[in-house]
Amino acid sequence: EADIYQTPRYLVIGTGKKITLECSQTMGHDKMYWYQQDPGMELHLIHYSYGVNSTEKGDLSSESTVSRIRTEHFPLTLESARPSHTSQYLCASSIYGYTFGSGTRLTVV
Amino acid sequence: QKEVEQNSGPLSVPEGAIASLNCTYSDRGSQSFFWYRQYSGKSPELIMSIYSNGDKEDGRFTAQLNKASQYVSLLIRDSQPSDSATYLCAVAMDSSYKLIFGSGTRLLVRP
């Protein structure tokens, strides 16, 4: 039973649109993460947060932004989607090992 | 040199055999080690964690850690076709518990 939820599961959107990928967890974890993963490829950390009002950029440069206003909520926003943003986006939270959400598969056309 | 290295595979084993998956890491100060399983199109799920040298067993899975050699492995006994997946090694390089993932080893278990 998932304690970390991502919506939408799939999203197809046009170039130039603003999108927000939602991530929520019910475990009270302070640490949350966003990863990007292309099919068959590595996980790349794009953003992380160690608590409310704390956000950092990850190892992979990304045009997305994140916010952490509440412990349970860590949304990711793309102001202007481009085809190069097409990928799977995975949210995770942790105390020690990560628990991943089901992911959002984003396609920008 | 990558921080966490895994052979990409595929590693092919017959059903019922032992599958051995290996991972090396570069930072001697690494403290925590994890194995994740990822089925195609799905998100990773945690299988094992290990923090100290030696073996840790959980059902058909055994994680082995050797900090002196900077090496962590996962053994899967009595492999089943349902074990066919990509196995990701992840290492926490410091007390922040931010994980660095390897690129994964694809395991194929032949019926």
PDB file of C-alpha atoms in Angstrom:
ATOM      1  CA  GLU A   1       0.000   0.000   0.000  1.00  0.00           C
ATOM      2  CA  ALA A   2       1.581   3.245  -1.198  1.00  0.00           C
ATOM      3  CA  ASP A   3       2.177   5.980   1.348  1.00  0.00           C
ATOM      4  CA  ILE A   4       3.551   8.356  -1.255  1.00  0.00           C
ATOM      5  CA  TYR A   5       1.297   9.501  -4.040  1.00  0.00           C
ATOM      6  CA  GLN A   6       2.031  11.087  -7.386  1.00  0.00           C
ATOM      7  CA  THR A   7      -0.458  12.620  -9.769  1.00  0.00           C
ATOM      8  CA  PRO A   8      -1.058  12.516 -12.610  1.00  0.00           C
ATOM      9  CA  ARG A   9       0.186   9.052 -13.523  1.00  0.00           C
ATOM     10  CA  TYR A  10       0.419   9.979 -17.209  1.00  0.00           C
ATOM     11  CA  LEU A  11       0.407  13.434 -18.808  1.00  0.00           C
ATOM     12  CA  VAL A  12       0.569  14.474 -22.457  1.00  0.00           C
ATOM     13  CA  ILE A  13       0.848  18.210 -22.901  1.00  0.00           C
ATOM     14  CA  GLY A  14       1.729  20.742 -25.571  1.00  0.00           C
ATOM     15  CA  THR A  15       4.941  22.737 -25.812  1.00  0.00           C
ATOM     16  CA  GLY A  16       4.944  25.946 -23.810  1.00  0.00           C
ATOM     17  CA  LYS A  17       2.352  24.864 -21.238  1.00  0.00           C
ATOM     18  CA  LYS A  18       2.938  25.244 -17.504  1.00  0.00           C
ATOM     19  CA  ILE A  19       2.594  22.010 -15.569  1.00  0.00           C
ATOM     20  CA  THR A  20       2.771  20.949 -11.944  1.00  0.00           C
ATOM     21  CA  LEU A  21       3.486  17.379 -10.928  1.00  0.00           C
ATOM     22  CA  GLU A  22       2.074  16.573  -7.523  1.00  0.00           C
ATOM     23  CA  CYS A  23       3.735  14.486  -4.813  1.00  0.00           C
ATOM     24  CA  SER A  24       2.338  13.851  -1.346  1.00  0.00           C
ATOM     25  CA  GLN A  25       3.348  11.499   1.445  1.00  0.00           C
ATOM     26  CA  THR A  26       1.579  10.494   4.627  1.00  0.00           C
ATOM     27  CA  MET A  27       4.599   9.167   6.520  1.00  0.00           C
ATOM     28  CA  GLY A  28       5.716  12.469   8.037  1.00  0.00           C
ATOM     29  CA  HIS A  29       9.130  12.222   6.373  1.00  0.00           C
ATOM     30  CA  ASP A  30      11.208  15.396   6.335  1.00  0.00           C
ATOM     31  CA  LYS A  31      13.363  14.334   3.389  1.00  0.00           C
ATOM     32  CA  MET A  32      11.822  14.305  -0.089  1.00  0.00           C
ATOM     33  CA  TYR A  33      13.341  13.962  -3.551  1.00  0.00           C
ATOM     34  CA  TRP A  34      12.531  14.271  -7.245  1.00  0.00           C
ATOM     35  CA  TYR A  35      14.283  12.024  -9.759  1.00  0.00           C
ATOM     36  CA  GLN A  36      14.117  11.972 -13.537  1.00  0.00           C
ATOM     37  CA  GLN A  37      14.489   8.689 -15.387  1.00  0.00           C
ATOM     38  CA  ASP A  38      14.362   7.987 -19.115  1.00  0.00           C
ATOM     39  CA  PRO A  39      13.359   4.433 -20.146  1.00  0.00           C
ATOM     40  CA  GLY A  40      16.132   1.949 -19.387  1.00  0.00           C
ATOM     41  CA  MET A  41      18.373   4.686 -18.081  1.00  0.00           C
ATOM     42  CA  GLU A  42      19.738   5.848 -14.738  1.00  0.00           C
ATOM     43  CA  LEU A  43      17.921   7.764 -12.048  1.00  0.00           C
ATOM     44  CA  HIS A  44      19.037  11.387 -11.902  1.00  0.00           C
ATOM     45  CA  LEU A  45      18.381  13.554  -8.836  1.00  0.00           C
ATOM     46  CA  ILE A  46      16.898  16.905  -9.874  1.00  0.00           C
ATOM     47  CA  HIS A  47      15.632  18.384  -6.578  1.00  0.00           C
ATOM     48  CA  TYR A  48      15.550  17.537  -2.901  1.00  0.00           C
ATOM     49  CA  SER A  49      14.244  18.934   0.346  1.00  0.00           C
ATOM     50  CA  TYR A  50      15.163  18.250   3.965  1.00  0.00           C
ATOM     51  CA  GLY A  51      12.118  19.971   5.407  1.00  0.00           C
ATOM     52  CA  VAL A  52       9.632  22.804   5.127  1.00  0.00           C
ATOM     53  CA  ASN A  53      11.027  25.827   3.259  1.00  0.00           C
ATOM     54  CA  SER A  54      14.186  23.869   2.380  1.00  0.00           C
ATOM     55  CA  THR A  55      14.861  23.005  -1.273  1.00  0.00           C
ATOM     56  CA  GLU A  56      18.058  22.255  -3.165  1.00  0.00           C
ATOM     57  CA  LYS A  57      18.956  21.479  -6.755  1.00  0.00           C
ATOM     58  CA  GLY A  58      20.225  18.001  -7.454  1.00  0.00           C
ATOM     59  CA  ASP A  59      23.005  16.629  -9.587  1.00  0.00           C
ATOM     60  CA  LEU A  60      21.171  16.940 -12.903  1.00  0.00           C
ATOM     61  CA  SER A  61      20.488  20.435 -14.164  1.00  0.00           C
ATOM     62  CA  SER A  62      16.767  20.933 -14.565  1.00  0.00           C
ATOM     63  CA  GLU A  63      14.543  23.772 -15.706  1.00  0.00           C
ATOM     64  CA  SER A  64      11.944  22.734 -13.156  1.00  0.00           C
ATOM     65  CA  THR A  65      11.321  24.306  -9.746  1.00  0.00           C
ATOM     66  CA  VAL A  66       9.984  22.870  -6.498  1.00  0.00           C
ATOM     67  CA  SER A  67       8.420  24.144  -3.304  1.00  0.00           C
ATOM     68  CA  ARG A  68       7.991  22.713   0.186  1.00  0.00           C
ATOM     69  CA  ILE A  69       5.396  24.659   2.109  1.00  0.00           C
ATOM     70  CA  ARG A  70       4.031  21.630   3.958  1.00  0.00           C
ATOM     71  CA  THR A  71       5.895  18.552   5.136  1.00  0.00           C
ATOM     72  CA  GLU A  72       3.652  16.191   3.217  1.00  0.00           C
ATOM     73  CA  HIS A  73       3.635  18.033  -0.120  1.00  0.00           C
ATOM     74  CA  PHE A  74       6.507  18.504  -2.615  1.00  0.00           C
ATOM     75  CA  PRO A  75       5.238  19.637  -6.025  1.00  0.00           C
ATOM     76  CA  LEU A  76       7.424  20.082  -9.099  1.00  0.00           C
ATOM     77  CA  THR A  77       6.647  22.782 -11.670  1.00  0.00           C
ATOM     78  CA  LEU A  78       7.725  23.303 -15.254  1.00  0.00           C
ATOM     79  CA  GLU A  79       6.937  26.878 -16.319  1.00  0.00           C
ATOM     80  CA  SER A  80       7.167  26.157 -20.046  1.00  0.00           C
ATOM     81  CA  ALA A  81       7.217  22.528 -21.105  1.00  0.00           C
ATOM     82  CA  ARG A  82       9.435  21.426 -23.997  1.00  0.00           C
ATOM     83  CA  PRO A  83       9.811  18.084 -25.805  1.00  0.00           C
ATOM     84  CA  SER A  84      13.189  17.654 -24.043  1.00  0.00           C
ATOM     85  CA  HIS A  85      11.251  17.413 -20.759  1.00  0.00           C
ATOM     86  CA  THR A  86       9.639  14.171 -21.896  1.00  0.00           C
ATOM     87  CA  SER A  87      10.608  11.624 -19.245  1.00  0.00           C
ATOM     88  CA  GLN A  88       9.440   9.776 -16.143  1.00  0.00           C
ATOM     89  CA  TYR A  89       9.485  11.810 -12.940  1.00  0.00           C
ATOM     90  CA  LEU A  90       9.762   9.905  -9.657  1.00  0.00           C
ATOM     91  CA  CYS A  91       9.146  11.369  -6.221  1.00  0.00           C
ATOM     92  CA  ALA A  92      10.561   9.738  -3.086  1.00  0.00           C
ATOM     93  CA  SER A  93      10.631  10.359   0.631  1.00  0.00           C
ATOM     94  CA  SER A  94      12.876   8.902   3.278  1.00  0.00           C
ATOM     95  CA  ILE A  95      14.108   8.514   6.765  1.00  0.00           C
ATOM     96  CA  TYR A  96      16.757   5.997   5.696  1.00  0.00           C
ATOM     97  CA  GLY A  97      15.942   4.080   2.509  1.00  0.00           C
ATOM     98  CA  TYR A  98      13.711   5.783   0.004  1.00  0.00           C
ATOM     99  CA  THR A  99      10.065   5.020  -0.660  1.00  0.00           C
ATOM    100  CA  PHE A 100       9.158   5.931  -4.226  1.00  0.00           C
ATOM    101  CA  GLY A 101       5.835   7.024  -5.623  1.00  0.00           C
ATOM    102  CA  SER A 102       4.411   5.413  -8.752  1.00  0.00           C
ATOM    103  CA  GLY A 103       5.859   8.144 -10.963  1.00  0.00           C
ATOM    104  CA  THR A 104       4.501  10.531 -13.578  1.00  0.00           C
ATOM    105  CA  ARG A 105       5.221   9.725 -17.191  1.00  0.00           C
ATOM    106  CA  LEU A 106       5.334  13.088 -18.979  1.00  0.00           C
ATOM    107  CA  THR A 107       5.164  13.498 -22.751  1.00  0.00           C
ATOM    108  CA  VAL A 108       5.533  16.968 -24.256  1.00  0.00           C
ATOM    109  CA  VAL A 109       4.401  17.221 -27.863  1.00  0.00           C
TER     110      VAL A 109
ATOM    111  CA  GLN B   1      34.948   7.018 -12.333  1.00  0.00           C
ATOM    112  CA  LYS B   2      31.299   6.792 -11.347  1.00  0.00           C
ATOM    113  CA  GLU B   3      30.481   7.030  -7.666  1.00  0.00           C
ATOM    114  CA  VAL B   4      28.447   3.815  -7.748  1.00  0.00           C
ATOM    115  CA  GLU B   5      29.235   1.226 -10.411  1.00  0.00           C
ATOM    116  CA  GLN B   6      27.268  -1.797 -11.522  1.00  0.00           C
ATOM    117  CA  ASN B   7      27.583  -4.121 -14.479  1.00  0.00           C
ATOM    118  CA  SER B   8      24.635  -3.307 -16.737  1.00  0.00           C
ATOM    119  CA  GLY B   9      24.112  -6.960 -17.729  1.00  0.00           C
ATOM    120  CA  PRO B  10      21.932  -8.630 -18.636  1.00  0.00           C
ATOM    121  CA  LEU B  11      22.773 -11.321 -16.125  1.00  0.00           C
ATOM    122  CA  SER B  12      20.989 -14.474 -17.255  1.00  0.00           C
ATOM    123  CA  VAL B  13      20.461 -17.365 -14.820  1.00  0.00           C
ATOM    124  CA  PRO B  14      18.243 -20.468 -14.956  1.00  0.00           C
ATOM    125  CA  GLU B  15      15.256 -20.777 -12.661  1.00  0.00           C
ATOM    126  CA  GLY B  16      16.288 -22.107  -9.249  1.00  0.00           C
ATOM    127  CA  ALA B  17      19.878 -20.851  -9.499  1.00  0.00           C
ATOM    128  CA  ILE B  18      21.609 -18.257  -7.349  1.00  0.00           C
ATOM    129  CA  ALA B  19      21.866 -14.817  -8.939  1.00  0.00           C
ATOM    130  CA  SER B  20      24.789 -12.698  -7.763  1.00  0.00           C
ATOM    131  CA  LEU B  21      24.658  -8.953  -8.330  1.00  0.00           C
ATOM    132  CA  ASN B  22      27.622  -6.738  -7.561  1.00  0.00           C
ATOM    133  CA  CYS B  23      28.220  -3.074  -6.864  1.00  0.00           C
ATOM    134  CA  THR B  24      31.301  -0.991  -6.065  1.00  0.00           C
ATOM    135  CA  TYR B  25      31.394   2.526  -4.696  1.00  0.00           C
ATOM    136  CA  SER B  26      34.032   5.222  -4.600  1.00  0.00           C
ATOM    137  CA  ASP B  27      33.543   7.057  -1.288  1.00  0.00           C
ATOM    138  CA  ARG B  28      35.163   5.283   1.682  1.00  0.00           C
ATOM    139  CA  GLY B  29      33.022   7.356   4.033  1.00  0.00           C
ATOM    140  CA  SER B  30      29.783   5.849   2.721  1.00  0.00           C
ATOM    141  CA  GLN B  31      27.558   4.712   5.534  1.00  0.00           C
ATOM    142  CA  SER B  32      24.401   3.113   4.209  1.00  0.00           C
ATOM    143  CA  PHE B  33      23.747   0.768   1.327  1.00  0.00           C
ATOM    144  CA  PHE B  34      20.524  -0.255  -0.355  1.00  0.00           C
ATOM    145  CA  TRP B  35      19.295  -2.583  -3.068  1.00  0.00           C
ATOM    146  CA  TYR B  36      16.218  -1.696  -5.097  1.00  0.00           C
ATOM    147  CA  ARG B  37      14.322  -3.744  -7.656  1.00  0.00           C
ATOM    148  CA  GLN B  38      12.711  -1.992 -10.612  1.00  0.00           C
ATOM    149  CA  TYR B  39      10.382  -3.702 -13.037  1.00  0.00           C
ATOM    150  CA  SER B  40      10.098  -2.199 -16.497  1.00  0.00           C
ATOM    151  CA  GLY B  41       7.874   0.883 -16.442  1.00  0.00           C
ATOM    152  CA  LYS B  42       7.530   0.794 -12.643  1.00  0.00           C
ATOM    153  CA  SER B  43       9.177   2.721  -9.819  1.00  0.00           C
ATOM    154  CA  PRO B  44      12.003   1.233  -7.721  1.00  0.00           C
ATOM    155  CA  GLU B  45      11.077  -0.733  -4.608  1.00  0.00           C
ATOM    156  CA  LEU B  46      13.396  -1.287  -1.666  1.00  0.00           C
ATOM    157  CA  ILE B  47      14.542  -4.890  -1.179  1.00  0.00           C
ATOM    158  CA  MET B  48      17.389  -4.693   1.321  1.00  0.00           C
ATOM    159  CA  SER B  49      19.386  -2.252   3.355  1.00  0.00           C
ATOM    160  CA  ILE B  50      22.753  -2.927   4.996  1.00  0.00           C
ATOM    161  CA  TYR B  51      24.860  -0.721   7.213  1.00  0.00           C
ATOM    162  CA  SER B  52      27.688  -2.834   8.625  1.00  0.00           C
ATOM    163  CA  ASN B  53      30.207  -5.300   7.246  1.00  0.00           C
ATOM    164  CA  GLY B  54      29.049  -8.852   6.724  1.00  0.00           C
ATOM    165  CA  ASP B  55      25.910 -10.551   5.511  1.00  0.00           C
ATOM    166  CA  LYS B  56      22.267  -9.711   6.035  1.00  0.00           C
ATOM    167  CA  GLU B  57      19.606 -12.202   5.041  1.00  0.00           C
ATOM    168  CA  ASP B  58      15.919 -11.659   4.316  1.00  0.00           C
ATOM    169  CA  GLY B  59      14.096 -14.609   2.821  1.00  0.00           C
ATOM    170  CA  ARG B  60      15.688 -15.499  -0.508  1.00  0.00           C
ATOM    171  CA  PHE B  61      17.799 -12.325  -0.503  1.00  0.00           C
ATOM    172  CA  THR B  62      21.215 -11.837   1.098  1.00  0.00           C
ATOM    173  CA  ALA B  63      23.081  -8.534   1.041  1.00  0.00           C
ATOM    174  CA  GLN B  64      26.834  -8.590   1.616  1.00  0.00           C
ATOM    175  CA  LEU B  65      28.953  -5.574   2.516  1.00  0.00           C
ATOM    176  CA  ASN B  66      32.735  -5.239   2.530  1.00  0.00           C
ATOM    177  CA  LYS B  67      33.700  -1.663   3.360  1.00  0.00           C
ATOM    178  CA  ALA B  68      37.437  -2.330   3.071  1.00  0.00           C
ATOM    179  CA  SER B  69      36.951  -3.397  -0.554  1.00  0.00           C
ATOM    180  CA  GLN B  70      34.149  -0.837  -1.121  1.00  0.00           C
ATOM    181  CA  TYR B  71      31.946  -3.588  -2.405  1.00  0.00           C
ATOM    182  CA  VAL B  72      28.322  -4.545  -1.822  1.00  0.00           C
ATOM    183  CA  SER B  73      26.497  -7.472  -3.350  1.00  0.00           C
ATOM    184  CA  LEU B  74      23.044  -9.017  -3.499  1.00  0.00           C
ATOM    185  CA  LEU B  75      22.470 -12.749  -3.725  1.00  0.00           C
ATOM    186  CA  ILE B  76      19.095 -14.103  -4.804  1.00  0.00           C
ATOM    187  CA  ARG B  77      18.623 -17.772  -3.994  1.00  0.00           C
ATOM    188  CA  ASP B  78      16.185 -20.033  -5.852  1.00  0.00           C
ATOM    189  CA  SER B  79      15.747 -17.403  -8.565  1.00  0.00           C
ATOM    190  CA  GLN B  80      12.284 -17.188 -10.105  1.00  0.00           C
ATOM    191  CA  PRO B  81      11.177 -15.716 -13.457  1.00  0.00           C
ATOM    192  CA  SER B  82       9.342 -13.072 -11.411  1.00  0.00           C
ATOM    193  CA  ASP B  83      12.753 -11.884 -10.165  1.00  0.00           C
ATOM    194  CA  SER B  84      13.553 -10.686 -13.706  1.00  0.00           C
ATOM    195  CA  ALA B  85      14.009  -6.946 -13.284  1.00  0.00           C
ATOM    196  CA  THR B  86      16.673  -4.266 -13.013  1.00  0.00           C
ATOM    197  CA  TYR B  87      18.434  -4.176  -9.644  1.00  0.00           C
ATOM    198  CA  LEU B  88      19.717  -0.815  -8.467  1.00  0.00           C
ATOM    199  CA  CYS B  89      22.468  -0.376  -5.925  1.00  0.00           C
ATOM    200  CA  ALA B  90      22.258   2.851  -3.917  1.00  0.00           C
ATOM    201  CA  VAL B  91      24.751   4.351  -1.497  1.00  0.00           C
ATOM    202  CA  ALA B  92      24.393   7.152   1.036  1.00  0.00           C
ATOM    203  CA  MET B  93      27.663   9.017   0.892  1.00  0.00           C
ATOM    204  CA  ASP B  94      27.168  10.920   4.144  1.00  0.00           C
ATOM    205  CA  SER B  95      24.798  11.338   7.037  1.00  0.00           C
ATOM    206  CA  SER B  96      22.344  13.262   4.866  1.00  0.00           C
ATOM    207  CA  TYR B  97      21.058   9.943   3.486  1.00  0.00           C
ATOM    208  CA  LYS B  98      20.917  11.438  -0.015  1.00  0.00           C
ATOM    209  CA  LEU B  99      21.301   8.343  -2.141  1.00  0.00           C
ATOM    210  CA  ILE B 100      23.532   7.943  -5.161  1.00  0.00           C
ATOM    211  CA  PHE B 101      22.201   5.254  -7.489  1.00  0.00           C
ATOM    212  CA  GLY B 102      24.119   2.963  -9.774  1.00  0.00           C
ATOM    213  CA  SER B 103      22.907   2.478 -13.309  1.00  0.00           C
ATOM    214  CA  GLY B 104      21.455  -0.930 -12.457  1.00  0.00           C
ATOM    215  CA  THR B 105      21.980  -4.543 -13.486  1.00  0.00           C
ATOM    216  CA  ARG B 106      19.306  -6.239 -15.561  1.00  0.00           C
ATOM    217  CA  LEU B 107      18.568  -9.765 -14.352  1.00  0.00           C
ATOM    218  CA  LEU B 108      16.866 -12.354 -16.554  1.00  0.00           C
ATOM    219  CA  VAL B 109      15.725 -15.603 -14.962  1.00  0.00           C
ATOM    220  CA  ARG B 110      15.109 -18.264 -17.608  1.00  0.00           C
ATOM    221  CA  PRO B 111      12.230 -20.722 -16.905  1.00  0.00           C
TER     222      PRO B 111
END
